[in-house]
Coordinates of C-alpha atoms in Angstrom, one line a residue:
X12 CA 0.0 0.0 0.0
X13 CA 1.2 3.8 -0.6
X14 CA 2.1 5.6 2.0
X15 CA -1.1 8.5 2.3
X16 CA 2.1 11.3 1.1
X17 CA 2.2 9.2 -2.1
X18 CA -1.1 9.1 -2.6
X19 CA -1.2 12.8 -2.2
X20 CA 1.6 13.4 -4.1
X21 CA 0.0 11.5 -7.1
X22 CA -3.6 13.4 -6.6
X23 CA -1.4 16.3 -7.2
X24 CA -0.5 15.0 -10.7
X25 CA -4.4 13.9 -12.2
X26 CA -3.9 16.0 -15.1
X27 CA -5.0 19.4 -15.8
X28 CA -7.4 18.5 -18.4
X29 CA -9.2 16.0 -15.9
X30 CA -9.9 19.4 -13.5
X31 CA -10.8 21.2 -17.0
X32 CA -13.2 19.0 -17.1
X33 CA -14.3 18.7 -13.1
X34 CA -14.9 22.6 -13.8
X35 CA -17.5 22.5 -17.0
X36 CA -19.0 19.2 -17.1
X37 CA -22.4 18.0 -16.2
X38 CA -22.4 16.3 -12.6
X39 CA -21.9 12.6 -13.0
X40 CA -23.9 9.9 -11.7
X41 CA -22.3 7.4 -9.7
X42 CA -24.8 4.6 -9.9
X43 CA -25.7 5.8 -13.9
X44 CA -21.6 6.2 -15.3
X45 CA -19.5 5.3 -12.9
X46 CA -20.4 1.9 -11.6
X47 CA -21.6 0.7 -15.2
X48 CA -18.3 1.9 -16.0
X49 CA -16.2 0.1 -13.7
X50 CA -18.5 -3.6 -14.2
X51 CA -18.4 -3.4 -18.0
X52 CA -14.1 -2.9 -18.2
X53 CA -12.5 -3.1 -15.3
X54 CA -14.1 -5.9 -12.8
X55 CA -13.4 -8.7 -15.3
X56 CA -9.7 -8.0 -14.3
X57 CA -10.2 -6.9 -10.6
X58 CA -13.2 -8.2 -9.1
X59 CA -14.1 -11.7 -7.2
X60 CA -12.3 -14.3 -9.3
X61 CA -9.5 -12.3 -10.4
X62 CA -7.3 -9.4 -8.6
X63 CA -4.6 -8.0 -10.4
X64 CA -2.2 -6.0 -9.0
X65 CA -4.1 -6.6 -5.8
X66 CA -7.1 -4.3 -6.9
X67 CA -10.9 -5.2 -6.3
X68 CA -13.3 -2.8 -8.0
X69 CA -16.4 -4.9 -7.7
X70 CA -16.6 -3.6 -3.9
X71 CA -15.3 -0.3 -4.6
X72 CA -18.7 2.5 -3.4
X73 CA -18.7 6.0 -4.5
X74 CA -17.2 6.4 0.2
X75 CA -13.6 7.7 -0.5
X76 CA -13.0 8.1 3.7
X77 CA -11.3 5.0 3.8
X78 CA -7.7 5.2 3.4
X79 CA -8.3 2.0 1.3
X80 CA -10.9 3.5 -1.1
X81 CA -9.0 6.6 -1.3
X82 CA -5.9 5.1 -2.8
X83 CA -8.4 2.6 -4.7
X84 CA -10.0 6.0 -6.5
X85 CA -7.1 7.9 -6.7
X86 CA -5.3 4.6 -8.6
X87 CA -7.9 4.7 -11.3
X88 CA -7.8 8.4 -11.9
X89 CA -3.9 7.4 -13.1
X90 CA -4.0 4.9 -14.8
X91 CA -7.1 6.4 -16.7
X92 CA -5.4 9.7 -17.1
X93 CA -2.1 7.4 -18.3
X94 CA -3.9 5.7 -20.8
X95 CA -3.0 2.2 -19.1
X96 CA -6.6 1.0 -18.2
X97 CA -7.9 -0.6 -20.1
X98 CA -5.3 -2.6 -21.2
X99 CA -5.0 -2.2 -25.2
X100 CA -5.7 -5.6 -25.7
X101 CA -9.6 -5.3 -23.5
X102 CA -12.5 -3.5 -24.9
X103 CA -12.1 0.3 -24.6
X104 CA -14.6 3.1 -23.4
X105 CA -15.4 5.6 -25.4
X106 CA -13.6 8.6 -24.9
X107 CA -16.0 10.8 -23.1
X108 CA -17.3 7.8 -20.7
X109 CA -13.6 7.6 -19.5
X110 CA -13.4 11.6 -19.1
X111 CA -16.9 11.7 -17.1
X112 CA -15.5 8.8 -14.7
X113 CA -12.0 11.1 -14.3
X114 CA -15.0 13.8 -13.4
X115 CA -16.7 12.0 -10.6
X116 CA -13.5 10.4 -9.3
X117 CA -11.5 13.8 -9.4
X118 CA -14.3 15.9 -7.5
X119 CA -14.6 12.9 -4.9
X120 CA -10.6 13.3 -4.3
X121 CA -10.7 16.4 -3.7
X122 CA -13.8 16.7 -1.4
X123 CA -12.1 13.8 0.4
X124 CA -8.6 15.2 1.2
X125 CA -10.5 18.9 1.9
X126 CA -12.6 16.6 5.0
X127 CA -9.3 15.1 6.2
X128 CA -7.8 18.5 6.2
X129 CA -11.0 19.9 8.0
X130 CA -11.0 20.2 12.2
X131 CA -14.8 20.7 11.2
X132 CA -15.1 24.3 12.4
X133 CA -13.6 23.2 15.6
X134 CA -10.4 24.1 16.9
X135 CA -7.7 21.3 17.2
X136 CA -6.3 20.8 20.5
X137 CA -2.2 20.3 19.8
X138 CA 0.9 21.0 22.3
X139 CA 3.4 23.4 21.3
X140 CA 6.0 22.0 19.1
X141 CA 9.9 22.3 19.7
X142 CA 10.1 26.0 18.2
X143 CA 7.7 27.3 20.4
X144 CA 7.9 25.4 23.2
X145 CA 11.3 26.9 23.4
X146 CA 10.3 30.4 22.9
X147 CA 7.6 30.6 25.0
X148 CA 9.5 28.7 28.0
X149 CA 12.4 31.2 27.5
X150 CA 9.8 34.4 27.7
X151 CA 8.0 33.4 30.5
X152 CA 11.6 33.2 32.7
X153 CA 13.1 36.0 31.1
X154 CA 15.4 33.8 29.2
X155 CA 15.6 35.4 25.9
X156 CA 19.4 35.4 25.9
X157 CA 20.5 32.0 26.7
X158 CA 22.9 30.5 24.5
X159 CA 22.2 26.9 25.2
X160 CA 19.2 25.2 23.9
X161 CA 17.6 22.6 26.1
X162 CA 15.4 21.6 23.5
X163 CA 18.4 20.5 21.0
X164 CA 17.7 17.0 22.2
X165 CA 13.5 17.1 21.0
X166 CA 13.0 14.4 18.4
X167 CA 12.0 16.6 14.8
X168 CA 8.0 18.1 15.1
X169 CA 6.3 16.2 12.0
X170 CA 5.8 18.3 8.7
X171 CA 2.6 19.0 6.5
X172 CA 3.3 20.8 3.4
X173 CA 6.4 22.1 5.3
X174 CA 4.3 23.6 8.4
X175 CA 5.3 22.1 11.4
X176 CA 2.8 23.5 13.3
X177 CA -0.3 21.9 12.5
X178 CA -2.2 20.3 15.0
X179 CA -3.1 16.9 14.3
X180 CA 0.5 15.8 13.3
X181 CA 1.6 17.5 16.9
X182 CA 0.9 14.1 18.6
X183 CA 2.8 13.2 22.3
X184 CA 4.8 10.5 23.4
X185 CA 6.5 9.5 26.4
X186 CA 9.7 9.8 24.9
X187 CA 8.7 13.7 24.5
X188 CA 7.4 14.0 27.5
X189 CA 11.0 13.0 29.6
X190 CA 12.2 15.3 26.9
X191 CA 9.7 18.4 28.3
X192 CA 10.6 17.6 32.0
X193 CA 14.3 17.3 31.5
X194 CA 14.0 20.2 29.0
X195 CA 12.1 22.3 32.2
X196 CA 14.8 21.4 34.9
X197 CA 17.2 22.7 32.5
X198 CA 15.8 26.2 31.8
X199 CA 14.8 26.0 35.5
X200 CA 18.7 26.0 36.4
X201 CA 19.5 29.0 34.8
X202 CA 16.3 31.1 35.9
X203 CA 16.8 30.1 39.6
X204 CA 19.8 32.1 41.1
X205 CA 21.2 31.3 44.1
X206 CA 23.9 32.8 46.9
X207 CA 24.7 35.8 46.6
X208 CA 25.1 38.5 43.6
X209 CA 28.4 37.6 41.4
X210 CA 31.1 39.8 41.6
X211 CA 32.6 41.8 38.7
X212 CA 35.9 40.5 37.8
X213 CA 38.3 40.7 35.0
X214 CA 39.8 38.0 32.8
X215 CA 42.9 39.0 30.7
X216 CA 45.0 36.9 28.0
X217 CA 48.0 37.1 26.3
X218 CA 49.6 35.3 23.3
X219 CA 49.7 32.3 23.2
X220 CA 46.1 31.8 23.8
X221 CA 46.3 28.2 22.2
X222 CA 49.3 26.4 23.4
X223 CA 51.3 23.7 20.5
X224 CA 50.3 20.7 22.3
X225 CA 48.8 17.3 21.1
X226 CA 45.4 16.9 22.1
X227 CA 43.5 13.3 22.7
X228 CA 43.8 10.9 20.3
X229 CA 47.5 12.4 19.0
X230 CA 46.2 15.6 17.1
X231 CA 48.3 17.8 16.7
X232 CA 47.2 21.7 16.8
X233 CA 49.7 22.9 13.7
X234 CA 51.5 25.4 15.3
X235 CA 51.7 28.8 13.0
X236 CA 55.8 29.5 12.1
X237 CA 54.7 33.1 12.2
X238 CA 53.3 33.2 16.1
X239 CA 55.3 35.2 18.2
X240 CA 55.2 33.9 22.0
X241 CA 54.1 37.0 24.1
X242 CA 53.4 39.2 21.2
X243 CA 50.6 37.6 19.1
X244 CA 48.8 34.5 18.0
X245 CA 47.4 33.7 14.4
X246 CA 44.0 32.4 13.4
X247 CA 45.2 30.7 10.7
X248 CA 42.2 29.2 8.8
X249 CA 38.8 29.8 8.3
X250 CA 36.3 27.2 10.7
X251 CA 36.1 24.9 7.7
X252 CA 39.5 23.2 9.0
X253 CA 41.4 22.4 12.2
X254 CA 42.8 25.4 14.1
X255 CA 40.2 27.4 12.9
X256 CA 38.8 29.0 16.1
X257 CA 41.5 30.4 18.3
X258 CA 40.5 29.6 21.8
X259 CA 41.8 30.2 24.9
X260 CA 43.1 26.8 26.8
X261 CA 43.5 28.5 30.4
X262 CA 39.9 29.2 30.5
X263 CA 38.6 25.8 29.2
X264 CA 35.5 26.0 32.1
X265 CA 34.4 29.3 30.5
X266 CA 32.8 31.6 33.0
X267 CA 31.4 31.1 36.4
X268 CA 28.3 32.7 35.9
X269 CA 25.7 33.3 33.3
X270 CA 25.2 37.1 32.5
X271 CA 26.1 39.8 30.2
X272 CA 29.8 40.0 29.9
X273 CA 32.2 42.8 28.0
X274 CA 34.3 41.0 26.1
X275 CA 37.6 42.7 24.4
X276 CA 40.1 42.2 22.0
X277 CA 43.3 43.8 20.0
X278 CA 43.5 41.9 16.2
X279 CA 44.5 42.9 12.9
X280 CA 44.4 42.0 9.7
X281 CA 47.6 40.4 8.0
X282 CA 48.3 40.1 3.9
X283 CA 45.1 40.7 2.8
X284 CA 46.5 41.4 -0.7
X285 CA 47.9 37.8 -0.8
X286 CA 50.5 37.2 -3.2
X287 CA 49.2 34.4 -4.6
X288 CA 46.5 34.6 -7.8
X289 CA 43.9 32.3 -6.1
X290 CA 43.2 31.3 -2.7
X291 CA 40.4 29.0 -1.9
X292 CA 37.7 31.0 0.0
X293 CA 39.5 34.1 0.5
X294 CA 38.9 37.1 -1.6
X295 CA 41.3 40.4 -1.8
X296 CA 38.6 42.9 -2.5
X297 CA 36.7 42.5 1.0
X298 CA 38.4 43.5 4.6
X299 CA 39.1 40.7 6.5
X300 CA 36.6 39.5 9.5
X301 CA 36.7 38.2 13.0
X302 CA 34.0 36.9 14.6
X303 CA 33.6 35.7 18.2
X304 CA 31.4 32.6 18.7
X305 CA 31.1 31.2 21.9
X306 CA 31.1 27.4 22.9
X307 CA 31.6 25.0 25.8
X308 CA 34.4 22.1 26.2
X309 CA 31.0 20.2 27.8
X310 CA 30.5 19.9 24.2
X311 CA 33.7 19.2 22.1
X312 CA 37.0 20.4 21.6
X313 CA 36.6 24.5 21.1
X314 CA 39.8 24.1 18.6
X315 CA 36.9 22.9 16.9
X316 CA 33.3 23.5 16.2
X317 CA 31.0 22.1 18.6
X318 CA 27.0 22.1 18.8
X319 CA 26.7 24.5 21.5
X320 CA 28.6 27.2 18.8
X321 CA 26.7 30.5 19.5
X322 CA 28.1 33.6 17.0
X323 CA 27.9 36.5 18.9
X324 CA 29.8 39.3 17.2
X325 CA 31.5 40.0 14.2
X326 CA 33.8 42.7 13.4
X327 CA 35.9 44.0 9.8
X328 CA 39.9 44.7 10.8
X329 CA 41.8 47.3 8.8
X330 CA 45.1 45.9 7.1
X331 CA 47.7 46.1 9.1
X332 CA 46.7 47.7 12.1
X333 CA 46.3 46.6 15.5
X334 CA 43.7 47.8 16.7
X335 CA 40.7 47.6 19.5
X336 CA 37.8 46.1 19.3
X337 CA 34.9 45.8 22.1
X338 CA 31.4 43.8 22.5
X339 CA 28.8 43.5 24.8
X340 CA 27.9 39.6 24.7
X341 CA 25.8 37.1 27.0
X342 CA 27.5 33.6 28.2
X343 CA 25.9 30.9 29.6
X344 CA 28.3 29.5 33.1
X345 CA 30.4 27.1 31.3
X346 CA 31.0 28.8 28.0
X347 CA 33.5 30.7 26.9
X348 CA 34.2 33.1 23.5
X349 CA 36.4 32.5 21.2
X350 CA 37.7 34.5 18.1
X351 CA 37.4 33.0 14.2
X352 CA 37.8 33.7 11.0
X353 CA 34.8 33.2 9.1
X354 CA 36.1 34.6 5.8
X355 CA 39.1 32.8 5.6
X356 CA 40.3 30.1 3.1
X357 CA 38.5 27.1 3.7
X358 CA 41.3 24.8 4.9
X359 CA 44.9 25.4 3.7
X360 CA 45.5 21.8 4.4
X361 CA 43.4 21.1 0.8
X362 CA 45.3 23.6 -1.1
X363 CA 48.9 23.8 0.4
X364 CA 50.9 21.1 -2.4
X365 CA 49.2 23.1 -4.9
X366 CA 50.3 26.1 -3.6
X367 CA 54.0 25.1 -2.9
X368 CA 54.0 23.8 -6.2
X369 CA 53.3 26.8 -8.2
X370 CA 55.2 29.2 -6.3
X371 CA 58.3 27.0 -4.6
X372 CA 60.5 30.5 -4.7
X373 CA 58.3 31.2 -1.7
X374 CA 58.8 28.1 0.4
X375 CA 62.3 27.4 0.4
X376 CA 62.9 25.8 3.6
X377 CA 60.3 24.0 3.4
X378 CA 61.2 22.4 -0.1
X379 CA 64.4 22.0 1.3
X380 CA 63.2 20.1 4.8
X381 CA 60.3 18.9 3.7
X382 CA 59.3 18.4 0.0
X383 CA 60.2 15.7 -2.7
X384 CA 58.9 12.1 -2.6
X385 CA 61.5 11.0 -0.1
X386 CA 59.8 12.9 3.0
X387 CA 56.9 10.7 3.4
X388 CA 55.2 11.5 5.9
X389 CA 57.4 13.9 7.6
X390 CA 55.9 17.1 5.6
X391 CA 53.1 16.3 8.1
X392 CA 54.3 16.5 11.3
X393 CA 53.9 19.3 13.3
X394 CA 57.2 21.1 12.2
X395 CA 56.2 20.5 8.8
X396 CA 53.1 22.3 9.3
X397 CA 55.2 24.9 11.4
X398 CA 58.0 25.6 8.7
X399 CA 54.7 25.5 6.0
X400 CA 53.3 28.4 8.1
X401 CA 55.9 30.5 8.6
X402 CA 56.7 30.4 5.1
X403 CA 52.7 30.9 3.7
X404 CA 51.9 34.1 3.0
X405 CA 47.9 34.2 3.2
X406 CA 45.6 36.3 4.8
X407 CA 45.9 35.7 8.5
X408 CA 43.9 37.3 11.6
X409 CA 46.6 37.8 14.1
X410 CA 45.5 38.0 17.7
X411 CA 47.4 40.3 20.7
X412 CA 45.5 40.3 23.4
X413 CA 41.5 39.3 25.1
X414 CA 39.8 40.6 27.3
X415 CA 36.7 39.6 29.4
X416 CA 34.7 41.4 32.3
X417 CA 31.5 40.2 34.4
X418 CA 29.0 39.4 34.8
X419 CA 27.2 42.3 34.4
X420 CA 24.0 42.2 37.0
X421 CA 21.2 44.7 37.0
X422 CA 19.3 43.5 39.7
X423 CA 19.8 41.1 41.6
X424 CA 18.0 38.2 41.9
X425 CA 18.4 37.9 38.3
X426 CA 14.8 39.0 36.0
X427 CA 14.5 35.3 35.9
X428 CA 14.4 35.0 39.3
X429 CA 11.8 37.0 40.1
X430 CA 9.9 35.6 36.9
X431 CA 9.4 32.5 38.9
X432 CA 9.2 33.7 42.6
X433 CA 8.1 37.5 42.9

């Protein structure tokens, strides 16, 4: 049996002379056209002795609110609109018999699909599906900002005709419902503040923000030849690639506290006008950007992306020139921001033997430690990646210094707070 989408999928494709002719024929007669119709050429093929393709017409009424009758009728319609029933060999209708069936079975389709649609005047009691449920929990507590989303883990609110708010498909389960409740105690965690009001304090970073280290599993973070301990730290690629978010190791918990934070930081933008006559993903005629996207290491490695990635801010650097840059963001306890380069090349890794290759005047030491056939592997290690880098002369976002202050508190107990107890 089709699945009811098929069938209304197919219903969609009757034929536009069929509903021509639904619009300025006579009404048909069931019992006068249509049943005649179907005992003189088609129950000799589908009725009580013989069923092909599993179809019985001899029992087949002019009720379509059966799913059973409905793909029945709806069958006919195509393969009379095809041309395939009759088969060539049988006795054919005439022309106009078949188009008067199409009629009837056409305008009974579509009075049947408009009473399935119908709530019959009556509104349809339905929850509130994952959307909602998560806007209207995080406006009641004053939630608005929060960067994590407890209802990530919701199995996907059914769809009708891409609307996912209909509801008769917003059915419950009890899978859904330990989803809500766990969903509820996780909203209520952050509304409900406890102790006393945070204090204000001051977080500052220097280069390297990111230390060379191998990580689990033996991945190496590909140092950048051109950091400068003390001074500055590159992002070196766009988020497409490893190394693509440059975050700060010492502050792996992220903040203590959710609230409003000020977060600051000096950058600037490096060889914009790249030497090189294509670059994948980077272009010379825009400024460079950084962005700051915050994440928690609950949730992945943040040399990575992760699925609790919130963007918060994005700025355009001038070449060349450190400079400033300042942002009022909110941060979940746990979270912390970190700085990328979202218009970066997407992943140096894929293009750097190309690159080396075309313009070997500008890699020397590397060609001369690390290219040819008889390096193997060892153009991968880290140091390879380290002599590639302080060789490549891309467009870079080079990073001096961060800084973070909060929470900020206006009140306190929070907005949320108060939401819940007065």
């Amino acid at each position: 049996m089709r699945s009811f989408a098929k069938i209304c999928a197919a219903f969609a494709l009757t034929g536009a002379r069929a509903l021509f002719a639904l619009e300025t024929a006579v009404p048909v007669s069931y019992e006068k056209t249509v049943r005649p119709f179907l005992d003189t050429y088609c129950v000799s093929c589908h009725g009580p002795e013989k069923q092909k393709g599993d179809r019985r017409y001899d029992t087949l009424g002019a009720d379509l609110s059966s799913d059973a009758a409905l793909e029945l009728w709806q069958d006919i319609v195509d393969q009379l609109n095809r041309g395939e029933m009759p088969p060539p060999k049988s006795k054919q209708p005439a022309a106009a018999h078949t188009q008067q069936v199409v009629q009837w079975a056409t305008a009974q389709l579509l009075t049947a699909h408009a009473a399935r649609k119908s709530a019959g005047g009556q509104t349809v009691l339905r929850r509130l599906n994952r959307n909602e449920y998560n806007r209207s929990v995080r406006h009641l507590l004053a939630l608005e900002p929060l960067l994590a989303d407890p209802t990530d883990s919701f199995p996907p609110d059914e769809t009708v005709e891409n609307l996912d708010n209909i509801g008769a498909t917003l059915v419950t389960s009890d899978f859904l419902l330990e989803k809500h409740l766990s969903a509820a105690s996780a909203y209520l965690d952050h509304a409900i503040a406890t102790g006393p009001k945070p204090q204000v304090r001051t977080y500052s970073f220097h280069a390297p923000f990111c230390k060379n280290e191998r990580v689990a599993g033996g991945r190496d973070k590909r140092p950048d030849g051109q950091d400068v301990p003390g001074q500055y730290q590159h992002i070196r690629k766009s988020t497409t690639d490893v190394g693509g978010f440059l975050c700060i190791e010492e502050f792996a918990e992220g903040v203590p506290h959710d609230g409003y934070y000020t977060l600051r930081f000096k950058a600037q933008a490096v060889n914009r006008n790249f030497p090189y006559d294509h670059l994948v993903g980077a272009r010379k005629d825009e400024p460079l950007r950084c962005a700051v996207v915050a994440g928690s290491a609950a949730c992945g490695d943040l040399d990575l992306k992760t699925s609790s990635d919130r963007q918060l801010a994005e700025f355009e650097l001038p070449d060349d020139e450190p400079t400033w840059f300042e942002t009022r963001v909110w941060l979940d306890a746990g979270y912390q921001p970190r700085l990328t380069f979202p218009n970066g090349p997407a992943g140096v890794k894929q293009i750097r033997e190309e690159l080396v290759a075309r313009y070997p005047t500008t890699f020397p030491k590397y060609l001369a430690n690390y290219g040819g056939p008889n390096h193997g592997t060892k153009k991968y290690s880290s140091a390879g990646w380290s002599q590639f880098y302080a060789e490549y002369q891309g467009p870079r976002v080079r990073v001096f210094e961060i800084e973070l202050e909060g929470p900020f508190n206006d009140r306190w107990p929070t907005r949320s707070h108060e939401a819940l107890f007065g």
